């Protein structure tokens, strides 16, 4: 099969990268772009390398046109109506293909948002209090930008004020946890903000307070743990079911 050189560590394709290549495959009528010299492949290679500067610096082969071409083939052959050889893409590839089939317009928008997150010259704010662990590894430019926006101190402060005004307290919208009720003064105003619409991170539009959900740290982590991200309501349903389970 493929002659992958042993000294090149394989870097798994991220959800964002697969969405970007799948968007090109869809534009090509769900056919692979089987030419590494094709300008769409060359441009995607440049974009993906720009999105993962650390990997790109480590290897000239990282997401090179040949790799993008192969990925476009994995994606095209993962389509359920594809007749031919076996599909080589993994679960994430299959998930992305399914999503493009069921929500083509939304996925096209998402691809544009991922592209903008890479090419937008606005610098990424530093994220001092974000785990730099496997969940948010280098290369997930879009995800990092999403989380950075959620940490905007000013919109967070205004959202907390709004909750105090409307509800008289600040609590998690998924599980109801109130840090002040649990920890006293030490927990006052301790809450995280979550963008209900991840696409809203792109473009000049200011974050509207109604787009921000207040979440405890656990619920916020759970929403972002796997793709696709859950909605606040979906997570709330999980929490309710969990409470029923543990009650026995
Ligand atoms: Zn919660
Ligand atoms: Zn969030």
Short mmCIF file of C-alpha atoms and ligand atoms in Angstrom, two decimals:
data_model
loop_
_atom_site.label_atom_id
_atom_site.label_comp_id
_atom_site.label_asym_id
_atom_site.label_seq_id
_atom_site.Cartn_x
_atom_site.Cartn_y
_atom_site.Cartn_z
CA UNK A 1 0.00 0.00 0.00
CA UNK A 2 1.22 3.52 0.67
CA UNK A 3 4.94 3.98 1.21
CA UNK A 4 4.67 6.22 4.22
CA UNK A 5 8.16 7.04 5.41
CA UNK A 6 8.77 5.89 8.95
CA UNK A 7 10.41 9.12 10.10
CA UNK A 8 7.33 11.25 9.37
CA UNK A 9 5.00 11.22 12.37
CA UNK A 10 1.45 10.96 11.13
CA UNK A 11 -0.70 13.83 12.27
CA UNK A 12 -4.37 12.92 12.39
CA UNK A 13 -6.61 15.06 10.26
CA UNK A 14 -8.69 17.40 12.40
CA UNK A 15 -12.42 17.90 11.98
CA UNK A 16 -11.76 21.41 10.61
CA UNK A 17 -9.31 20.13 7.99
CA UNK A 18 -11.65 17.39 6.82
CA UNK A 19 -14.52 19.88 6.52
CA UNK A 20 -12.36 22.13 4.33
CA UNK A 21 -11.36 19.30 1.97
CA UNK A 22 -14.88 17.87 1.93
CA UNK A 23 -16.23 21.27 0.92
CA UNK A 24 -13.97 21.15 -2.16
CA UNK A 25 -15.03 17.57 -2.92
CA UNK A 26 -18.69 18.58 -2.73
CA UNK A 27 -18.06 21.54 -5.06
CA UNK A 28 -16.48 19.01 -7.42
CA UNK A 29 -19.72 16.99 -7.56
CA UNK A 30 -18.62 14.60 -4.77
CA UNK A 31 -15.66 13.52 -6.88
CA UNK A 32 -12.10 13.35 -5.60
CA UNK A 33 -9.71 15.94 -6.96
CA UNK A 34 -7.14 13.44 -8.16
CA UNK A 35 -4.44 15.79 -9.28
CA UNK A 36 -1.88 17.20 -6.87
CA UNK A 37 -1.20 20.03 -9.32
CA UNK A 38 -4.85 21.12 -9.40
CA UNK A 39 -4.97 24.71 -8.17
CA UNK A 40 -7.74 23.88 -5.65
CA UNK A 41 -5.55 21.18 -4.11
CA UNK A 42 -2.50 23.44 -4.06
CA UNK A 43 -4.51 26.24 -2.44
CA UNK A 44 -5.99 23.90 0.19
CA UNK A 45 -2.53 22.58 1.00
CA UNK A 46 -1.30 26.14 1.54
CA UNK A 47 -4.35 26.95 3.71
CA UNK A 48 -4.03 23.85 5.90
CA UNK A 49 -0.30 24.44 6.41
CA UNK A 50 -1.04 28.03 7.38
CA UNK A 51 -3.60 26.72 9.89
CA UNK A 52 -1.07 24.46 11.62
CA UNK A 53 2.18 26.42 11.60
CA UNK A 54 3.93 24.16 14.11
CA UNK A 55 3.33 21.00 12.07
CA UNK A 56 4.09 22.84 8.83
CA UNK A 57 7.43 24.04 10.19
CA UNK A 58 8.26 20.53 11.34
CA UNK A 59 7.67 18.89 7.97
CA UNK A 60 7.44 20.04 4.34
CA UNK A 61 5.24 17.01 3.73
CA UNK A 62 2.59 18.05 6.25
CA UNK A 63 -0.70 18.49 4.30
CA UNK A 64 1.21 18.74 1.03
CA UNK A 65 -0.79 18.61 -2.24
CA UNK A 66 -0.38 14.85 -2.42
CA UNK A 67 -1.83 14.44 1.07
CA UNK A 68 -4.76 16.73 0.25
CA UNK A 69 -5.38 14.81 -2.98
CA UNK A 70 -5.45 11.51 -1.06
CA UNK A 71 -7.77 12.96 1.55
CA UNK A 72 -10.15 14.14 -1.18
CA UNK A 73 -10.20 10.55 -2.40
CA UNK A 74 -10.90 9.18 1.11
CA UNK A 75 -13.80 11.62 1.37
CA UNK A 76 -15.28 10.93 -2.07
CA UNK A 77 -15.15 7.16 -1.48
CA UNK A 78 -16.80 7.55 1.93
CA UNK A 79 -19.99 8.77 0.24
CA UNK A 80 -22.65 6.06 0.69
CA UNK A 81 -23.44 6.12 -3.03
CA UNK A 82 -19.85 5.62 -4.07
CA UNK A 83 -19.40 2.40 -6.05
CA UNK A 84 -15.92 1.05 -5.91
CA UNK A 85 -13.08 0.39 -3.56
CA UNK A 86 -13.22 0.51 0.18
CA UNK A 87 -13.20 3.77 2.03
CA UNK A 88 -10.05 4.65 3.91
CA UNK A 89 -11.24 7.63 5.92
CA UNK A 90 -11.87 7.12 9.61
CA UNK A 91 -14.87 7.90 11.72
CA UNK A 92 -14.40 11.66 11.58
CA UNK A 93 -14.34 11.54 7.78
CA UNK A 94 -17.55 9.50 7.78
CA UNK A 95 -19.18 11.98 10.20
CA UNK A 96 -18.21 14.95 8.03
CA UNK A 97 -19.52 13.24 4.88
CA UNK A 98 -22.83 12.50 6.63
CA UNK A 99 -23.08 16.10 7.81
CA UNK A 100 -22.44 17.48 4.30
CA UNK A 101 -25.11 15.16 2.90
CA UNK A 102 -27.76 16.11 5.47
CA UNK A 103 -26.92 19.83 5.94
CA UNK A 104 -25.04 20.96 2.82
CA UNK A 105 -25.60 24.69 3.28
CA UNK A 106 -24.72 24.76 6.93
CA UNK A 107 -21.56 22.73 6.34
CA UNK A 108 -20.56 25.02 3.48
CA UNK A 109 -20.93 27.97 5.88
CA UNK A 110 -18.90 26.10 8.47
CA UNK A 111 -16.12 25.51 5.92
CA UNK A 112 -16.10 29.24 5.15
CA UNK A 113 -15.90 29.99 8.87
CA UNK A 114 -12.95 27.61 9.27
CA UNK A 115 -11.24 29.20 6.29
CA UNK A 116 -11.78 32.68 7.69
CA UNK A 117 -10.41 31.63 11.07
CA UNK A 118 -7.14 30.72 9.34
CA UNK A 119 -6.86 33.58 6.88
CA UNK A 120 -8.33 36.36 9.04
CA UNK A 121 -5.30 38.48 9.92
CA UNK A 122 -6.69 39.31 13.35
CA UNK A 123 -4.20 37.81 15.80
CA UNK A 124 -5.33 35.04 18.08
CA UNK A 125 -5.58 36.31 21.62
CA UNK A 126 -3.53 34.36 24.10
CA UNK A 127 -5.52 31.98 26.24
CA UNK A 128 -3.88 31.93 29.63
CA UNK A 129 -6.53 29.85 31.34
CA UNK A 130 -7.24 27.27 28.63
CA UNK A 131 -5.82 23.78 28.89
CA UNK A 132 -3.39 23.36 26.06
CA UNK A 133 -4.13 19.66 26.11
CA UNK A 134 -5.24 17.20 23.47
CA UNK A 135 -8.70 18.71 23.34
CA UNK A 136 -7.43 22.05 22.10
CA UNK A 137 -4.26 21.06 20.36
CA UNK A 138 -2.31 23.27 18.05
CA UNK A 139 -3.86 23.39 14.61
CA UNK A 140 -7.42 23.81 15.74
CA UNK A 141 -7.38 27.44 14.85
CA UNK A 142 -11.12 27.74 14.64
CA UNK A 143 -11.68 26.11 18.01
CA UNK A 144 -9.02 28.26 19.67
CA UNK A 145 -10.57 31.37 18.21
CA UNK A 146 -14.02 30.27 19.36
CA UNK A 147 -12.80 29.74 22.91
CA UNK A 148 -10.88 32.99 22.89
CA UNK A 149 -14.01 34.92 21.96
CA UNK A 150 -15.90 33.18 24.72
CA UNK A 151 -13.33 34.53 27.13
CA UNK A 152 -13.99 38.12 26.18
CA UNK A 153 -14.10 39.74 29.63
CA UNK A 154 -16.41 42.58 28.66
CA UNK A 155 -19.20 40.52 27.10
CA UNK A 156 -18.91 38.05 29.98
CA UNK A 157 -19.34 40.83 32.53
CA UNK A 158 -22.37 42.20 30.70
CA UNK A 159 -23.91 38.75 30.37
CA UNK A 160 -23.51 38.17 34.13
CA UNK A 161 -25.13 41.53 34.85
CA UNK A 162 -28.02 40.56 32.62
CA UNK A 163 -28.51 37.24 34.46
CA UNK A 164 -28.47 39.02 37.84
CA UNK A 165 -31.03 41.47 36.58
CA UNK A 166 -33.32 38.85 34.98
CA UNK A 167 -32.97 35.90 37.37
CA UNK A 168 -31.42 37.35 40.51
CA UNK A 169 -28.58 34.82 40.35
CA UNK A 170 -25.84 33.48 38.11
CA UNK A 171 -26.17 29.79 37.36
CA UNK A 172 -25.31 27.21 34.73
CA UNK A 173 -27.94 27.12 31.98
CA UNK A 174 -27.43 23.37 31.46
CA UNK A 175 -27.29 21.96 35.00
CA UNK A 176 -28.37 24.85 37.19
CA UNK A 177 -25.16 24.90 39.24
CA UNK A 178 -24.71 28.20 41.10
CA UNK A 179 -21.11 28.76 42.20
CA UNK A 180 -22.05 31.40 44.75
CA UNK A 181 -24.69 29.14 46.33
CA UNK A 182 -22.15 26.33 46.56
CA UNK A 183 -18.98 28.21 47.49
CA UNK A 184 -20.24 31.43 49.00
CA UNK A 185 -18.55 34.71 48.18
CA UNK A 186 -15.55 32.91 46.66
CA UNK A 187 -17.83 31.59 43.91
CA UNK A 188 -19.58 34.87 43.14
CA UNK A 189 -19.65 35.67 39.40
CA UNK A 190 -17.61 32.55 38.63
CA UNK A 191 -19.15 31.24 35.41
CA UNK A 192 -18.08 30.65 31.81
CA UNK A 193 -19.63 32.06 28.65
CA UNK A 194 -20.40 29.87 25.68
CA UNK A 195 -21.33 31.00 22.17
CA UNK A 196 -24.51 29.29 21.11
CA UNK A 197 -23.59 29.66 17.45
CA UNK A 198 -19.96 28.73 16.75
CA UNK A 199 -20.18 30.40 13.33
CA UNK A 200 -20.73 33.75 14.99
CA UNK A 201 -17.01 33.92 15.75
CA UNK A 202 -16.31 35.06 12.21
CA UNK A 203 -17.10 38.31 10.59
CA UNK A 204 -17.26 41.76 12.07
CA UNK A 205 -20.50 41.15 13.94
CA UNK A 206 -20.25 41.93 17.62
CA UNK A 207 -21.32 39.19 19.98
CA UNK A 208 -24.90 39.74 21.06
CA UNK A 209 -25.60 38.89 24.69
CA UNK A 210 -28.39 36.56 23.60
CA UNK A 211 -25.78 34.43 21.80
CA UNK A 212 -23.97 33.76 25.05
CA UNK A 213 -25.00 30.95 27.37
CA UNK A 214 -23.71 30.86 30.95
CA UNK A 215 -22.24 27.48 31.81
CA UNK A 216 -20.38 25.93 34.71
CA UNK A 217 -16.88 24.73 33.87
CA UNK A 218 -17.90 21.06 33.71
CA UNK A 219 -20.82 21.59 31.36
CA UNK A 220 -18.74 23.87 29.14
CA UNK A 221 -16.01 21.22 28.84
CA UNK A 222 -18.59 18.55 28.03
CA UNK A 223 -20.12 20.64 25.24
CA UNK A 224 -16.73 21.03 23.55
CA UNK A 225 -15.40 17.59 24.32
CA UNK A 226 -16.30 15.99 20.98
CA UNK A 227 -17.46 17.09 17.57
CA UNK A 228 -20.11 17.89 16.82
CA UNK A 229 -20.45 20.28 19.73
CA UNK A 230 -23.71 19.83 21.60
CA UNK A 231 -26.24 22.60 22.01
CA UNK A 232 -26.87 23.89 25.53
CA UNK A 233 -30.29 22.23 25.43
CA UNK A 234 -28.84 18.87 24.36
CA UNK A 235 -26.32 19.01 27.19
CA UNK A 236 -29.07 20.00 29.64
CA UNK A 237 -30.99 16.89 28.58
CA UNK A 238 -27.90 14.74 29.18
CA UNK A 239 -27.49 16.20 32.66
CA UNK A 240 -31.15 15.55 33.51
CA UNK A 241 -30.86 11.95 32.29
CA UNK A 242 -27.66 11.52 34.32
CA UNK A 243 -29.40 12.77 37.46
CA UNK A 244 -32.15 10.20 36.89
CA UNK A 245 -29.58 7.43 36.39
CA UNK A 246 -27.60 8.18 39.55
CA UNK A 247 -30.75 8.48 41.63
CA UNK A 248 -31.20 4.77 40.95
ZN1 LIG B 1 -23.37 22.99 34.46
ZN1 LIG B 2 -18.06 27.19 24.47
#
